[in-house]
Short mmCIF file of C-alpha atoms in Angstrom, two decimals:
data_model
loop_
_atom_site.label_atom_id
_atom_site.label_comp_id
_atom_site.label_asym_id
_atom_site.label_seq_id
_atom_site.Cartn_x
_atom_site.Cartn_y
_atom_site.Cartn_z
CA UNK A 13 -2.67 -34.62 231.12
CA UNK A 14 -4.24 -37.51 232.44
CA UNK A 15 -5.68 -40.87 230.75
CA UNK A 16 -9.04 -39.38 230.00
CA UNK A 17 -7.97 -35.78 228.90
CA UNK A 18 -7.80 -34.88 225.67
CA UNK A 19 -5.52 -32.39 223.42
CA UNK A 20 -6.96 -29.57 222.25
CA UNK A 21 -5.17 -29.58 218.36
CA UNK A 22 -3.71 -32.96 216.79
CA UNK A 23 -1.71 -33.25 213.57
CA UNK A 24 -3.18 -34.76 210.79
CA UNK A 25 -1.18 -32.87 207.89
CA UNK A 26 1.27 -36.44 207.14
CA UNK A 27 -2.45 -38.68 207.13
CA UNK A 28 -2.27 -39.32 203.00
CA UNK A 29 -0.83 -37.83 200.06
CA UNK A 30 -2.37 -34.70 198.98
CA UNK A 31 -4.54 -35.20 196.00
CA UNK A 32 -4.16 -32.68 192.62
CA UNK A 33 -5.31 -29.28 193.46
CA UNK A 34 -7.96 -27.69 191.26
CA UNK A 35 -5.48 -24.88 190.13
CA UNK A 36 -2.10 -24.73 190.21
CA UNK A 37 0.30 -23.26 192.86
CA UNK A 38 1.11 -20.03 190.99
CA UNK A 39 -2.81 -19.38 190.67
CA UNK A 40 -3.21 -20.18 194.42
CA UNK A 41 0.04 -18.01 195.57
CA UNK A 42 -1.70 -15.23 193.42
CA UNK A 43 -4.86 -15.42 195.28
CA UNK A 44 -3.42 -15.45 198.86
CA UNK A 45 -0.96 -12.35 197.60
CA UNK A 46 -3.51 -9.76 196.25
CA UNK A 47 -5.01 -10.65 199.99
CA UNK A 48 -1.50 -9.46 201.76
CA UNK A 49 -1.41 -6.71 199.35
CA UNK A 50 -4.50 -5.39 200.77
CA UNK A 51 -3.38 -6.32 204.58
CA UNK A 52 -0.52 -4.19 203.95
CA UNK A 53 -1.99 -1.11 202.57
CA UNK A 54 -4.45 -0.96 205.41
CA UNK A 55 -2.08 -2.13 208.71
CA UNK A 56 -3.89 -5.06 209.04
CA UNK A 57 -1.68 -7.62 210.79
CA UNK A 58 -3.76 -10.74 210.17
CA UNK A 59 -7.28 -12.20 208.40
CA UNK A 60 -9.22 -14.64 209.71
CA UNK A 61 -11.70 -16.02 206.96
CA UNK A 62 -14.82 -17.96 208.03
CA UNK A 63 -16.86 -18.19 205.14
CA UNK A 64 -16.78 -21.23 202.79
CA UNK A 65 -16.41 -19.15 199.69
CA UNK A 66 -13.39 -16.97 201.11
CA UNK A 67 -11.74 -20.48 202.26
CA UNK A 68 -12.11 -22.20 199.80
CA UNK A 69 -11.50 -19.45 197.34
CA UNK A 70 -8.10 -18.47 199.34
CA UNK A 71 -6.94 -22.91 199.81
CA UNK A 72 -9.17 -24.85 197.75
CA UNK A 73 -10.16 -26.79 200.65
CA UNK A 74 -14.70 -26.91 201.00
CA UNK A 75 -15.60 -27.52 204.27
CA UNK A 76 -18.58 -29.01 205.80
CA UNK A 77 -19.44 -27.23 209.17
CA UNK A 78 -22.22 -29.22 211.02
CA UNK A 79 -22.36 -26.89 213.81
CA UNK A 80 -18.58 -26.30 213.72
CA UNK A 81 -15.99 -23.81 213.48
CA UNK A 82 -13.54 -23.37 210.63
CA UNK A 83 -11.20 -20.60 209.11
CA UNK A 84 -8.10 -19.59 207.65
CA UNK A 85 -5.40 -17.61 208.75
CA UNK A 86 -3.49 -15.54 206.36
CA UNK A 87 -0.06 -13.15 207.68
CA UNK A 88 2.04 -12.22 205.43
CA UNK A 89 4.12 -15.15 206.17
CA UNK A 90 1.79 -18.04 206.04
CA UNK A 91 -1.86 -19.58 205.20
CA UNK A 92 -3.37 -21.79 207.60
CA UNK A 93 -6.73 -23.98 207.41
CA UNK A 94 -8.58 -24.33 210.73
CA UNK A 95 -10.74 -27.38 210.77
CA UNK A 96 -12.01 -29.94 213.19
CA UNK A 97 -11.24 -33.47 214.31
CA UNK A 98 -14.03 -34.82 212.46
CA UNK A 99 -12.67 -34.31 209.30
CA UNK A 100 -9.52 -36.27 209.80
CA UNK A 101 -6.85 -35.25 207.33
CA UNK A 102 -9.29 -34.24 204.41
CA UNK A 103 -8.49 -30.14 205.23
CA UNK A 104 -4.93 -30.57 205.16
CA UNK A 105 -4.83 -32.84 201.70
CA UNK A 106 -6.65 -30.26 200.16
CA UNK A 107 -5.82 -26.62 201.76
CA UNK A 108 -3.32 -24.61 199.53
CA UNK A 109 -0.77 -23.73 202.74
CA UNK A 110 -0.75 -25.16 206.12
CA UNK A 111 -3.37 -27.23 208.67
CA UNK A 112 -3.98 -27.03 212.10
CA UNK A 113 -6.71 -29.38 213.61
CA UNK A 114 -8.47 -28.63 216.64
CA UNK A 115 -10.53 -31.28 218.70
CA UNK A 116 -14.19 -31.40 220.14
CA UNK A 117 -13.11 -32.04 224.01
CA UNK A 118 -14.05 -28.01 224.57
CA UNK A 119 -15.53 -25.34 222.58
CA UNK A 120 -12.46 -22.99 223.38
CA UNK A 121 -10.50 -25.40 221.03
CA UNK A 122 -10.75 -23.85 218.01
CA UNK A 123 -9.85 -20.35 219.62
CA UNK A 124 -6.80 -21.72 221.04
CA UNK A 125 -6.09 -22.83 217.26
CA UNK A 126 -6.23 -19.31 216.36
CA UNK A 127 -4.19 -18.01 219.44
CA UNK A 128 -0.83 -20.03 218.21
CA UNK A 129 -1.78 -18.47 214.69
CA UNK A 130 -2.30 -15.13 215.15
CA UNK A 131 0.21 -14.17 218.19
CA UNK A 132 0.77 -10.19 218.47
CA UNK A 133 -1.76 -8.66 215.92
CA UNK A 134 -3.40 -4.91 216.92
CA UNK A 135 -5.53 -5.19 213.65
CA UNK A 136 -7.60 -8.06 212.54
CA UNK A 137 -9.42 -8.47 209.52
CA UNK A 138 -13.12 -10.76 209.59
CA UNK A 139 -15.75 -11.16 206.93
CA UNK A 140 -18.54 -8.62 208.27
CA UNK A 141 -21.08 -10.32 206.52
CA UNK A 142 -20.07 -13.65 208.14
CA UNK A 143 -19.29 -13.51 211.42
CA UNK A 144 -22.47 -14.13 213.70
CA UNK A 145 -23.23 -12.19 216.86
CA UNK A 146 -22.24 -14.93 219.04
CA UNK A 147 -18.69 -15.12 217.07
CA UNK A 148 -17.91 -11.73 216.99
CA UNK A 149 -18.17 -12.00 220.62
CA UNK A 150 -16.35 -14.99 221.42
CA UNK A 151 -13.18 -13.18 219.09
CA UNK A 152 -13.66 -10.46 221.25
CA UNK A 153 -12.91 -12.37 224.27
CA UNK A 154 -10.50 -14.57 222.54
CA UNK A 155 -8.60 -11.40 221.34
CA UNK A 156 -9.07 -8.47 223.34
CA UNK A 157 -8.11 -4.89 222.67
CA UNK A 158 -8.60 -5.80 218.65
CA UNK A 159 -9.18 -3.37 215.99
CA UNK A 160 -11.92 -5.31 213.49
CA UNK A 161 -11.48 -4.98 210.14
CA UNK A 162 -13.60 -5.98 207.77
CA UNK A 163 -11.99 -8.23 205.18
CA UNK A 164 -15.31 -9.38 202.99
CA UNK A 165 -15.90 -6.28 200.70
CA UNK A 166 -11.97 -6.31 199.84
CA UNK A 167 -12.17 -9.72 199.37
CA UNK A 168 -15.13 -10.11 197.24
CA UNK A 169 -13.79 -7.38 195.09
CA UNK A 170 -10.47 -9.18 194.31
CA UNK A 171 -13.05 -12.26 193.34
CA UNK A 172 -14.93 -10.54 190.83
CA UNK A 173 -11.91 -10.38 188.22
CA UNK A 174 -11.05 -14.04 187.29
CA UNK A 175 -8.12 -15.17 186.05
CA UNK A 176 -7.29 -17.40 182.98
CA UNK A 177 -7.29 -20.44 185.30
CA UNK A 178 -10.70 -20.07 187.36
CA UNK A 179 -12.14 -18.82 183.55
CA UNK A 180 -11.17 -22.32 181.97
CA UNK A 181 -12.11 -24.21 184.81
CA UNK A 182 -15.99 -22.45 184.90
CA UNK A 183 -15.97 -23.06 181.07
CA UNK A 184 -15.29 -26.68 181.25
CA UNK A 185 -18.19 -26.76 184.33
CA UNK A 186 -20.94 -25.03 181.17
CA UNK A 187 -20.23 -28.08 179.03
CA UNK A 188 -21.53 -30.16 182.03
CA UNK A 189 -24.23 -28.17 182.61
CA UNK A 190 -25.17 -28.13 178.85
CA UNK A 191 -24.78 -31.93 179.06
CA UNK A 192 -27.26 -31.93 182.29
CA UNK A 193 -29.55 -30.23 180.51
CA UNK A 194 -29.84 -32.75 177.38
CA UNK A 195 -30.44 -34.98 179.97
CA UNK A 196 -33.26 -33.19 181.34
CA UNK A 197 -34.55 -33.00 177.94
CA UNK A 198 -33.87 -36.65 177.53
CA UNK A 199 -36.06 -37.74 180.36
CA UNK A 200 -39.03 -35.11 179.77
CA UNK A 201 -42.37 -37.10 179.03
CA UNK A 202 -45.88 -36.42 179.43
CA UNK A 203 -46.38 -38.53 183.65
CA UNK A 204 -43.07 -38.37 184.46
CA UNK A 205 -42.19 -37.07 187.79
CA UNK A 206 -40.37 -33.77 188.19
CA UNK A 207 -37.99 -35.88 190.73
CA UNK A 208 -37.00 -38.68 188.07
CA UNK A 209 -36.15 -35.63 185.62
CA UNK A 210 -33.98 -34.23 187.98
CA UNK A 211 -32.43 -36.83 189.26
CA UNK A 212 -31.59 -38.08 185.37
CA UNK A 213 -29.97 -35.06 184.91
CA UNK A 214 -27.62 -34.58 188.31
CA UNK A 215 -26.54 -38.58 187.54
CA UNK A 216 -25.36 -37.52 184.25
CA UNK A 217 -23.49 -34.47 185.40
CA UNK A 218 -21.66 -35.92 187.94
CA UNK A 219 -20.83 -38.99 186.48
CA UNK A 220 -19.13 -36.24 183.51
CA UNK A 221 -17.36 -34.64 186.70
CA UNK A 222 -15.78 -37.16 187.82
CA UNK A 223 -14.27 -37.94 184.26
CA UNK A 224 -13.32 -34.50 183.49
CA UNK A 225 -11.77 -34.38 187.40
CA UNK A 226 -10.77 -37.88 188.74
CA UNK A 227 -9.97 -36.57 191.95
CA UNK A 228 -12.77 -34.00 192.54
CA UNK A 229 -14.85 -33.85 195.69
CA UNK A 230 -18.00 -35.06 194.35
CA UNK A 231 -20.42 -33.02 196.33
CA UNK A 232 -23.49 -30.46 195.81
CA UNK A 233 -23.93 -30.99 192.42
CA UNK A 234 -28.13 -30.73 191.62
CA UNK A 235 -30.83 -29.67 189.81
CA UNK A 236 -33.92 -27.83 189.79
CA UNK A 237 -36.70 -29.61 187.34
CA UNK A 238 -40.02 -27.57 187.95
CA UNK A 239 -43.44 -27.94 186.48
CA UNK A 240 -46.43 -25.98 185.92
CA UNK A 241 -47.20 -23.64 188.91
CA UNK A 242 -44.04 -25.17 190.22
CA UNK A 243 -41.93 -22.74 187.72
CA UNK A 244 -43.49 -19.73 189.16
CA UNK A 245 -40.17 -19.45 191.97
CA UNK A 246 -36.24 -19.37 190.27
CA UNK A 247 -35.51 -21.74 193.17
CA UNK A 248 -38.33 -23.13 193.99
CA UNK A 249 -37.62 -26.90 195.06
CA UNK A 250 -38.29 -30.24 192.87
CA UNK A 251 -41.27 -32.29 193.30
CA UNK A 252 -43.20 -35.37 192.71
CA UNK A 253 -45.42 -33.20 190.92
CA UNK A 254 -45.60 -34.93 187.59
CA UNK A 255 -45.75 -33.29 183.31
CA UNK A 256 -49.13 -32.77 182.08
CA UNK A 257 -49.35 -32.18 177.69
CA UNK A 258 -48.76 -28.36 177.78
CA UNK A 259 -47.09 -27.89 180.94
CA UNK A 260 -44.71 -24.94 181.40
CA UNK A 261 -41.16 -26.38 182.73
CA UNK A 262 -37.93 -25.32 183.44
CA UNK A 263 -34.64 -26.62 183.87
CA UNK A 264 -32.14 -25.59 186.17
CA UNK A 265 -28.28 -27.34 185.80
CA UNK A 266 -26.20 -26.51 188.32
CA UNK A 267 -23.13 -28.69 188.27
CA UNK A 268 -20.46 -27.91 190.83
CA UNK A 269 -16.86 -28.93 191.45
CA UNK A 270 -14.26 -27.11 193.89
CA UNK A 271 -16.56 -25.17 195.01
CA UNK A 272 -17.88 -23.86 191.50
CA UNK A 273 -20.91 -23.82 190.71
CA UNK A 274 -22.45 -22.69 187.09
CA UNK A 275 -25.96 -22.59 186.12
CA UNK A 276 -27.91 -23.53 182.91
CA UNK A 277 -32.05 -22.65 183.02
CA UNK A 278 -34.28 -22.81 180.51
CA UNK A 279 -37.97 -22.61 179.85
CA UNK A 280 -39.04 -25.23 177.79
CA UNK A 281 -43.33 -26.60 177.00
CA UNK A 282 -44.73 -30.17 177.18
CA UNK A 283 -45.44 -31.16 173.85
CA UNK A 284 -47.34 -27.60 173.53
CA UNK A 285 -47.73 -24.28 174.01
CA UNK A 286 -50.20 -21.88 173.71
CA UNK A 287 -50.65 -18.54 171.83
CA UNK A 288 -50.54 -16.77 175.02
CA UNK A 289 -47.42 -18.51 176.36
CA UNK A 290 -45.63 -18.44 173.17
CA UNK A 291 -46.20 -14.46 173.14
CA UNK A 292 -44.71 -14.35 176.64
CA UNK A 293 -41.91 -16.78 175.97
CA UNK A 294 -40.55 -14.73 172.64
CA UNK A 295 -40.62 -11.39 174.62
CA UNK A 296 -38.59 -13.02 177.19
CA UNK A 297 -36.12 -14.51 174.91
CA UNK A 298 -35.80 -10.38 173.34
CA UNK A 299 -34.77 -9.29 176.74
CA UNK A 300 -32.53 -11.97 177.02
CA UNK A 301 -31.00 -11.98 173.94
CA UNK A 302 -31.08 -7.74 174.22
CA UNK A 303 -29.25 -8.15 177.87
CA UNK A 304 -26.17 -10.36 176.17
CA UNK A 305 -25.85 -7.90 174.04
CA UNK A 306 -24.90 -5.02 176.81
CA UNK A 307 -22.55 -7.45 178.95
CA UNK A 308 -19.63 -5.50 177.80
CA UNK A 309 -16.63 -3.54 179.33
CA UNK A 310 -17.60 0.06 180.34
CA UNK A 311 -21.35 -0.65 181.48
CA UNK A 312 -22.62 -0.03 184.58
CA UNK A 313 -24.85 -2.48 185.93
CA UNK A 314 -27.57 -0.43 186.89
CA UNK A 315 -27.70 0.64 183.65
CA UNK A 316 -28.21 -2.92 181.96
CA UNK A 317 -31.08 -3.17 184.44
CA UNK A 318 -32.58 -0.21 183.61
CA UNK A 319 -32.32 -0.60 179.63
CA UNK A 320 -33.60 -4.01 179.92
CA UNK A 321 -36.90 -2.85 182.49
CA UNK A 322 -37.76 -0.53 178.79
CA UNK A 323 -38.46 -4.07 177.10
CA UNK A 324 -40.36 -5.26 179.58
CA UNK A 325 -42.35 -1.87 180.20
CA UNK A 326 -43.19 -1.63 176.64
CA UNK A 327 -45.18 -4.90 176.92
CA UNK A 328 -46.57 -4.15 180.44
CA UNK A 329 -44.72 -6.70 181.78
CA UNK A 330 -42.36 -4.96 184.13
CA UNK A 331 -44.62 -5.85 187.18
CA UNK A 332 -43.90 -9.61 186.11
CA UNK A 333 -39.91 -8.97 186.51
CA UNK A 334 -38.71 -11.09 190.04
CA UNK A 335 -35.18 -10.19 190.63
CA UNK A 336 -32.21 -9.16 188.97
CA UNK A 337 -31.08 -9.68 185.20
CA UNK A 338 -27.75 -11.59 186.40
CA UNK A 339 -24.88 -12.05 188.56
CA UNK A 340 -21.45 -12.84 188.62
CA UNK A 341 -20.14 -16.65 188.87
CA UNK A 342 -17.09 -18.21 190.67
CA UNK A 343 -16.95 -19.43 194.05
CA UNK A 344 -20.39 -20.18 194.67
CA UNK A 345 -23.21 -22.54 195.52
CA UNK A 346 -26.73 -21.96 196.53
CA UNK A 347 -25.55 -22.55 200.60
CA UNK A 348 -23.08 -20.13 200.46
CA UNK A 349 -22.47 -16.32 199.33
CA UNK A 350 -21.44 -15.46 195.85
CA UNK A 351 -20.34 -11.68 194.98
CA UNK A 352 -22.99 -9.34 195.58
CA UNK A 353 -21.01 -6.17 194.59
CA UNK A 354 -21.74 -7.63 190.69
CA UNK A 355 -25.36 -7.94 190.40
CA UNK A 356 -27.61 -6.52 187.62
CA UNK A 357 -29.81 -4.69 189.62
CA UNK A 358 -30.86 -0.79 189.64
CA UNK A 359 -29.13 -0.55 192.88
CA UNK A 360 -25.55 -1.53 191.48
CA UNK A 361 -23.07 0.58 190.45
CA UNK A 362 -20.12 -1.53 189.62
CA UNK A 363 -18.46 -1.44 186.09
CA UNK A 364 -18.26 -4.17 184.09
CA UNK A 365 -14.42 -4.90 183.38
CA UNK A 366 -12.73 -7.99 181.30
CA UNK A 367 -12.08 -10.91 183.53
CA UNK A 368 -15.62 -10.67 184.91
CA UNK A 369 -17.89 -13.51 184.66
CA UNK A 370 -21.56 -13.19 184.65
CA UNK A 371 -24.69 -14.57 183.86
CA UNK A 372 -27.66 -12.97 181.72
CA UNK A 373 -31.21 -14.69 183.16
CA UNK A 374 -34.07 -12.44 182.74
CA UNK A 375 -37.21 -14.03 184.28
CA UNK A 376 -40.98 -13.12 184.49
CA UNK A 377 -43.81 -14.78 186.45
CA UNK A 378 -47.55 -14.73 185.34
CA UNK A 379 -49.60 -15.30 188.46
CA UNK A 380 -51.82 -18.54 188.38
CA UNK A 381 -55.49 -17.83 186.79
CA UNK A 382 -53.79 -15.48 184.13
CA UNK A 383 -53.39 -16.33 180.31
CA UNK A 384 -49.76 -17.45 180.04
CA UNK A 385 -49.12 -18.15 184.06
CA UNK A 386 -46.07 -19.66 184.99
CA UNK A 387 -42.53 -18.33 185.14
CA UNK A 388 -40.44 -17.65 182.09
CA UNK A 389 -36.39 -17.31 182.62
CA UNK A 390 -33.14 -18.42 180.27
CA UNK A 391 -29.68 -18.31 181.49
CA UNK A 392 -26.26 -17.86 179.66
CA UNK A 393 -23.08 -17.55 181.36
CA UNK A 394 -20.83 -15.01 179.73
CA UNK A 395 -17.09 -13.78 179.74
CA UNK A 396 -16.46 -10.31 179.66
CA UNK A 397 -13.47 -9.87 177.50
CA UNK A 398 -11.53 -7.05 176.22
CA UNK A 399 -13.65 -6.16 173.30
CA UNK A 400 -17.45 -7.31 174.27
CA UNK A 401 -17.86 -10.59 175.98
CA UNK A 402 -17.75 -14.33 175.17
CA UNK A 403 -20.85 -16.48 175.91
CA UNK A 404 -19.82 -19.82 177.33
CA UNK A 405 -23.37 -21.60 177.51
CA UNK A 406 -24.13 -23.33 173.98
CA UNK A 407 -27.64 -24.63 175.31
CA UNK A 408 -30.50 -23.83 172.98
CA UNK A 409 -33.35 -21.88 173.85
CA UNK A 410 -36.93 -20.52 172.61
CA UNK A 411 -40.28 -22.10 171.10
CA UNK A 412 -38.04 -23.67 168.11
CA UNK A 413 -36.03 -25.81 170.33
CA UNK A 414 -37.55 -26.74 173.39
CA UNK A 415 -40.95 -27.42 173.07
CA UNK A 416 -40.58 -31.15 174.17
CA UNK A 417 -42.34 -33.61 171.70
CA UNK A 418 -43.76 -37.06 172.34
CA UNK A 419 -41.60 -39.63 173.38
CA UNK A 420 -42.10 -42.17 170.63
CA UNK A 421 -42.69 -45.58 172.05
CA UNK A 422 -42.95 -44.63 175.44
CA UNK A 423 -45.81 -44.52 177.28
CA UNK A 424 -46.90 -42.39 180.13
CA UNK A 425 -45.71 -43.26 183.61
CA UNK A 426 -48.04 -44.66 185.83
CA UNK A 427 -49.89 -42.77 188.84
CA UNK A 428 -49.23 -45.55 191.79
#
């Protein structure tokens, strides 16, 4: 190698003391197990995971790509992180298992990463939902005469039942979410800006983070504060936009530490509300408080959907419905995938089981120029358990608890 060469992997795994995991080593071994169990049942000599939920799920280390490569490598010997230069020793402090670091110097780098960790495998699993065109090509080359397996429906599936562990740690993240959205509340005011909401509301959250965790990434945490014809999208963006008396709003919490996200929405009125959005506002409260109600062990999905679509049908308001009733929570974030095989939607099967955790958040949007416009949804997080379910959201909702007063002594902001 001469002076201006450079190695393609370095060793940054003794750069700083590794910080305290999110979960503890049994809960992490656990994880990385039920992932050899299923290598072993179906011959498949090695799994390279690319996604941030499956990594960070599988070592508790979050990565931040920025046009680069990362992965892990489970065998049924070892767990390996696959991260670049860039991030220094961060991967390795945090990945449950081992690190290997490749360089920038040449875009083969991070394949010759993966050649010293998977040496000898005929079958290789890959997240099918993942992997790009351009990926699956360069593994190809990389690794030729490979059987592909895919690794993300197995995956997912063993990340729909949670353990005690991931459970406590998404019920501590509701309380901050409930606390974001007192927040919210707290800074709601006839000329405030949907921005200066929002941003009230994320300080407070992760400022509660960091307490609860002291040695959390802080990262990703945010929330949705839309206004008027601004709440007619679930994820519709904040704006400058600011409250006018008798302004539809909603609140949307999302706290998130370790890769966990959770979720607290609400509908909530400026001040006011009128006959026709009260009307609209109770019937959507029924559905959801109807929907918590069948979040038990036993039901089919498809069948909550359905039950709940008779509500809305017997108010003509089916045609208002925008997406599914709910979905499940764990590793998650609004960049990244969350497990689609638990949805409640007419076009999923799966059986709820305890150890599931999943949201109820029924929503229905009245096109502008209609009495009662604007978009309606509530959210509760809930714990399927062995008997029924446990709701871990203690937020209020409906017209006797969040339609915003006046702000005594405060006055209006002003327009600049």
């Amino acid at each position: 190698m001469t002076a201006l060469e450079r190695p393609a992997l370095v060793d940054y795994r003794k750069n700083g003391k590794p910080p305290k995991p999110t979960f503890s080593a049994k809960e992490m071994q656990r994880r990385q197990d039920n992932i050899r169990g299923w290598m072993a049942r179906n011959s498949v000599d090695a799994a390279l995971f690319t996604s941030y939920h499956n990594i960070c799920y599988l070592s508790d280390f979050l990565y931040c790509s920025f046009g680069r490569k990362y992965g892990l490598v489970i065998t049924q010997d070892n767990a390996t992180s696959v991260s670049a230069a860039i991030d220094g020793g961060q991967p390795a402090r945090r990945s449950f298992g081992d690190n290997i670091t490749y360089t920038d110097w040449s875009k083969n780098n991070y394949f010759t990463a993966l050649k010293g960790l998977i040496k000898g495998a005929k079958r290789i699993g890959i997240e099918f939902d993942h992997v790009t065109l351009d990926l699956r090509k360069a593994l190809q080359e990389a690794f030729p005469n490979i059987d592909w397996v895919d690794a993300a429906a197995p995956s997912m599936r063993l990340r729909m039942i949670k353990s005690d562990e991931e459970i406590r740690h998404i019920s501590k993240m509701t309380k901050i979410a409930d606390l974001g959205g007192a927040a919210c509340v707290e800074a709601i005011s006839i000329g405030a800006a949907e921005h200066e909401v929002a941003l009230h509301s994320t300080a407070a959250m992760v400022r509660e983070i960091a307490r609860v965790w002291p040695q959390a990434e802080l990262m990703d945490t945010w929330t949705w504060f839309q206004s008027g014809i601004n709440t007619d999208g679930a994820h519709n963006p904040v704006t400058s936009r600011r409250i006018k008396r008798g302004d539809i709003l909603s609140l949307n919490c999302f706290p998130m530490a370790a890769g966990y996200y959770v979720a607290l929405e609400r509908t909530l009125f400026a001040e006011t509300a009128s006959k026709d959005h009260l009307r609209l506002w109770e019937i959507n409260c029924r559905v959801h408080d109807e929907g918590k109600k069948l979040l038990v062990p036993g039901k089919k999905c498809s069948d909550i959907a359905k039950a709940l679509n008779e509500i809305y049908a017997s108010h003509d308001l089916l045609k208002y419905r925008t997406f599914g009733y709910g979905h499940s929570f764990g590793v998650l974030c609004h960049y990244y995938g969350r497990e689609g095989g638990l949805e409640l939607r007419e076009d999923c099967h799966t059986v709820l089981e305890p150890g599931m955790v999943v949201s109820m958040e029924p929503m229905i949007m009245i096109p502008e120029g209609q009495k009662g416009s604007g978009g309606y949804r509530e959210h509760d997080i809930l714990v399927i358990t062995e008997k029924g379910n446990r709701n871990i959201t203690a937020f209020p909702y409906g017209p006797e608890h969040l339609i915003i007063p006046a702000k005594k002594g405060r006055k209006p902001a002003k327009r600049k």
